[in-house]
Amino acid sequence: MSTPVAREAAEDGAGQAWRRWVAPLVSVLVFVAVAAVLHHVLATYHLRDVLTELRGIPRGALALAALLTAASYALLTLYDALALRYVGRAVAYPRIALTSFIAYAFGHNLSLAAFTGAAVRYRLYLSVGLTAVDVATIVSFCALTTALGVGTLAGGALVVAAPGAAALHLGHAWSQAVGVLLLAGVAAYVAWASRARRPLTIGAWALRPPGGGLAAGQVGVAVGDLLCSAGVLYLLLPAAARPDFPVFAGLYAVAIVAGIASQVPGGLGVFEAVLLLALPQVPAPQLLGALLAYRGVYYLAPLALAALAFAVVELERQRPRLARAGGLADSLLAPVAPQLIGVLVFVAGTVLLLSGATPGLDARLGRLVDVVPLSLLEASHLAGSVIGVGLLILARALFRRVAAAYHLTFWLLVAGMAASLGKGLDFEEAGYLGLVLLVLWLARRAFHRPSTIMSQRFTPVWVASVVIIVTLTLWVSWLSARHVPYSGDLWWTFALQGHAPRVLRASLAVLVALAAFLAGQLLRPAPPEPHDPATLDLERARRAIATDEASLANAALAGDKRLLFHPAGDAFLMYQVSGGSWIALGDPVGAPAREEDLVWAFRELVDRRGARPVFYQVSNRSLPLYLDLGLTLTKLGEEARVPLADFGLEGSQRADLRQSRRRAQRDGASFEVLTPEAVAPLLPRLRLVSDAWLADKATAEKGFSLGAFSERYIAEFPVAVVRAEGDVVAFANLWPSGGHEELSIDLMRFHPEAPRGAMDYLFIELMLWGRAQGFRWFNLGMAPLSGLENRALAPLWHRMGSFLYRHGESFYNFEGLRRYKEKFDPVWEPRYLASPGGLKLARVLLDVSTLISGGFKELISK
C-alpha cells in the first residue's frame, strides 16, 4: 500500500512529467518540417544522383578538407585555453587539448544532454581540481566565443559581400544594415571588455570584463575556426558552382546557428535544409553530396579518431611495459569511457540503419553473389537494420554502465560486422563497427552495473533522438525506392538488384523492432513501493554506517528517512519525498564500490515516479557521477573540517581558545563523554535541557538533515555533556564515522543556566577527546553560502547567495558563523546540491526547505 506522501509525490510527478516532453517534441516537429523541405527540393532527383556526386568528389579536395578540419579542431582548443585564462586557472595544454577535442567531437555529433561538451568538460576538468563554478564559467565562455565568431563572420559577409547576398534573401540595404548591427554588437563587446570596470548582467548571468586582449583573442580564434570549418564544406563543393567565399561563410554561420537552435542531434537535416534554400544556384545533388562528405570529414572522422585514441591508450595501459607511458592519457580518458562508447554505439546504429536504406554498390554486389547465396544477402540486409535499432536502444544502457548492455552490444556489433559484409561487402562500415567493438572490449571494466536493460528509463530527449534517426531512415528508404511503384508482390521479391523490396522489408522490420521494445517498456510491471520509515531495517543500516568515513551517515538512524539498500546489503542511500522532489541526503553510505549502483538505482526509481531527483549536501568525491545523471551542481556552501592530529591549545594562535576553556572551568564547568549505555539514566535531564533550549530559541524540532530529540535516537550515540554543579546543562550527541575518520555532532543544546562560553568549551573538549580517541577530523558543519563567487558568468544562485552572505546580517549571521568556525583553523570543503537545473532549481530549494521544516532560512543555516 502506498503512503500518502508517496501518492502525493506520484501525482505531482505525473502532473509535471508532460513538460519534459515539450522541447523534445518540438525538435521532432522541426525535423519533420525540415524533412518536408528536403523532400520538396529533391522532388525531381533520385538518391543515386546524390551518391554519384558524393563518390565523384576529388581526393585532393578531401585531403585539403581533412587538413582544414585539423586546423579547426586545433583552434577549438584555444577556446578552452582562453576560458581558463579568464577564470584564472592553470591547466597543462595536453589536458586542455584532449578535453576540448573530446567535448567538441561529442557535441558536434549529438545534442543529448549526457553527451554535450558541457558534460564532458565537467568530468575531465573536475578531475584536475577545477570547481563546478569554474567549469560552468568555461562552458559559458566558450559559448560566448562561438557567438562572437558567428556574429563577426555573418556580419562581415553581409557588409563586404552585400551585392552578392541574394542567397540570404535580403535586399542590398537590409543585408548591409543587418551586417552592420552584428559587427557593431561584436565591437561593443570588445570595447566594453577593454574599458568597463563593472560586470555586465544579462538575465541570470553576470559577465566580468575579460579585458581587451582576451576579448580580441575570442573574436580572432572564433573567426579563424569558423573560416576553417566553412572552408571544409566549400572545398567539397563543385568548383563551377561555388559562390563567393565571403557570402558562403556568412550562410554557413547562419546554418550553424539554425542547427544548434533546433536541438536536433547534430543539427541533422536542419543545417542541410538552410544551405539548400540559401544556395539555389548549386544543384541539389551536388550540394547534398558535398554535405554528406562534410559530415563524414568534419563530424564522423574526429569521432572515430577519438575512438581510436581511446583504443590506443587502453592497449598501452594493458601492456605492462607501456602502462607508465599511457598513464596520463588513461587518466584523461577514463572518466568519459562510457559516454564516448555510448556515442560511438549510437552512431554505429545510425550508420547501419542508413546503410540499409541506401542501395549497395553494384560492383561489390556482383562479386558478393558469386560467393554467397542470395538468401544470405537478403538476410544480412534485414539483420543489419534490426541490429541498428538495437544499438540505438543499447547506447542508453551503456551510458548507464549496465553489464548486460555491454555483452549484448558486443555480440550485436559482431553480427553487424558480418551483416555489413554479407549485404554488400561494405568494408568501410564493417571497419567502423570493428573499431567500436575494439573500444568497447577494451573498456569492458567500465560496465559493471547488474541492472537489466529493460529497467532503463528512456528520457524524452533520448526518445526524440531515436525517433528522429528512425524517421530519417524511413525517409531515406522511401527516397531511394520511390521510382518503383508499390505492389504487394514487392514483399516477396528477392533479386540481386531488388533494392526496393529489401528496403520495404527492412523498414517494416525496423518499425516492428521499435514497437516491440516500446511495448515491453509500457507493459513492465509497476515498481514496488519504496521503503516506509516505519519499517526501516536500522540494524542493517548500522552495519553499513560502521564502514563509512562520513559522519553524516549517522543521520539515517533518526528514522525519518527512507533507505534504499543495495542488493548486497552493505550500502544504502537515505532519502525522503517533498513535493515533486525525491531528495537524497549526502552521498551513498557504506561500501564505496556500491555507490554508483545506488545512485543510478535511485535515479531510475525517481524517473519511474515522474519526480525530480535531488542529492542534497554531496561532496566533491562523486560530482562526475551526479553529472552522469544529467543533474546540475549548485554550491550550497563550505564545510569546516578540523584536522585533529595537529589540534592543540599551544601557541599564540590558540590563546583565545585556552582562555575560553579556563573561564568555563573557573565557572564550574566539567566535560564528560557518555557511552550509549550510560545515556539512558540521563534521558529525562537531557529532555529538560532540550525543551528549555527550544523554548529559549522559540523554535521547533527540525528533520531530514537535522536530528530531532527522541529518547530512542539520542540513545543510539555517545553523548558529550557539560555539567555545572553536578547537573547537565549542555549536551551534544556525537556522530562518529567508520574507521575513526571523522567525528561530528548533531544536536547541541544548552540550558539557559549554562556557563558563558559553554559552546566554545564543548567544542574544545570534544576536539581534544576526538584526538585522544584517534579520530582524524572533527566536522564543524557547513558555513552556508560561503565560497559562492560573484564573478565571471556566475549563475544567479551564486550571485544571490554571495549578496546574502555579504549583506544579510539581519536575516542570518552568515559571515559571523564562518568567522566563529575559522578560529579552529579548519579546512574548508565545498558541498553541493545536485538537481535538475534551470527554473526547476527554485522548486527544488522550496521542497528541500519544506522537508527540513524550517523554510529557506533553516535550509541555508544547515
PDB file of C-alpha atoms in Angstrom, residues 30-39 255 258-259 262 264-277 288 291-292 295 299 468-469 472 475:
ATOM      1  CA  VAL A  30      11.289  20.728 -36.539  1.00  0.00           C
ATOM      2  CA  PHE A  31      12.944  17.684 -38.070  1.00  0.00           C
ATOM      3  CA  VAL A  32       9.696  16.607 -39.751  1.00  0.00           C
ATOM      4  CA  ALA A  33       9.318  20.104 -41.197  1.00  0.00           C
ATOM      5  CA  VAL A  34      12.909  20.019 -42.432  1.00  0.00           C
ATOM      6  CA  ALA A  35      12.336  16.588 -43.986  1.00  0.00           C
ATOM      7  CA  ALA A  36       9.337  18.034 -45.821  1.00  0.00           C
ATOM      8  CA  VAL A  37      11.514  20.865 -47.185  1.00  0.00           C
ATOM      9  CA  LEU A  38      14.209  18.424 -48.296  1.00  0.00           C
ATOM     10  CA  HIS A  39      11.557  16.218 -49.864  1.00  0.00           C
ATOM     11  CA  ALA A 255      23.132  27.361 -40.888  1.00  0.00           C
ATOM     12  CA  ALA A 258      19.899  27.095 -37.022  1.00  0.00           C
ATOM     13  CA  GLY A 259      21.231  23.586 -36.337  1.00  0.00           C
ATOM     14  CA  SER A 262      16.810  23.206 -33.407  1.00  0.00           C
ATOM     15  CA  VAL A 264      18.068  18.075 -33.361  1.00  0.00           C
ATOM     16  CA  PRO A 265      21.050  15.708 -32.793  1.00  0.00           C
ATOM     17  CA  GLY A 266      23.987  17.227 -34.655  1.00  0.00           C
ATOM     18  CA  GLY A 267      21.629  19.684 -36.367  1.00  0.00           C
ATOM     19  CA  LEU A 268      20.874  16.768 -38.696  1.00  0.00           C
ATOM     20  CA  GLY A 269      18.770  17.932 -41.630  1.00  0.00           C
ATOM     21  CA  VAL A 270      18.347  21.483 -40.329  1.00  0.00           C
ATOM     22  CA  PHE A 271      21.868  22.536 -41.333  1.00  0.00           C
ATOM     23  CA  GLU A 272      21.400  20.938 -44.751  1.00  0.00           C
ATOM     24  CA  ALA A 273      17.974  22.469 -45.358  1.00  0.00           C
ATOM     25  CA  VAL A 274      19.187  26.018 -44.623  1.00  0.00           C
ATOM     26  CA  LEU A 275      22.024  25.696 -47.117  1.00  0.00           C
ATOM     27  CA  LEU A 276      19.787  24.077 -49.763  1.00  0.00           C
ATOM     28  CA  LEU A 277      17.401  27.022 -49.522  1.00  0.00           C
ATOM     29  CA  LEU A 288      23.863  17.191 -50.777  1.00  0.00           C
ATOM     30  CA  LEU A 291      27.194  17.925 -47.304  1.00  0.00           C
ATOM     31  CA  LEU A 292      27.397  14.161 -46.806  1.00  0.00           C
ATOM     32  CA  ARG A 295      29.501  15.240 -42.261  1.00  0.00           C
ATOM     33  CA  TYR A 299      31.893  15.158 -37.759  1.00  0.00           C
ATOM     34  CA  ILE A 468      14.461  11.363 -35.444  1.00  0.00           C
ATOM     35  CA  ILE A 469      17.012   8.766 -36.575  1.00  0.00           C
ATOM     36  CA  LEU A 472      15.330   9.856 -41.216  1.00  0.00           C
ATOM     37  CA  TRP A 475      12.510   8.903 -45.369  1.00  0.00           C
TER      38      TRP A 475
END
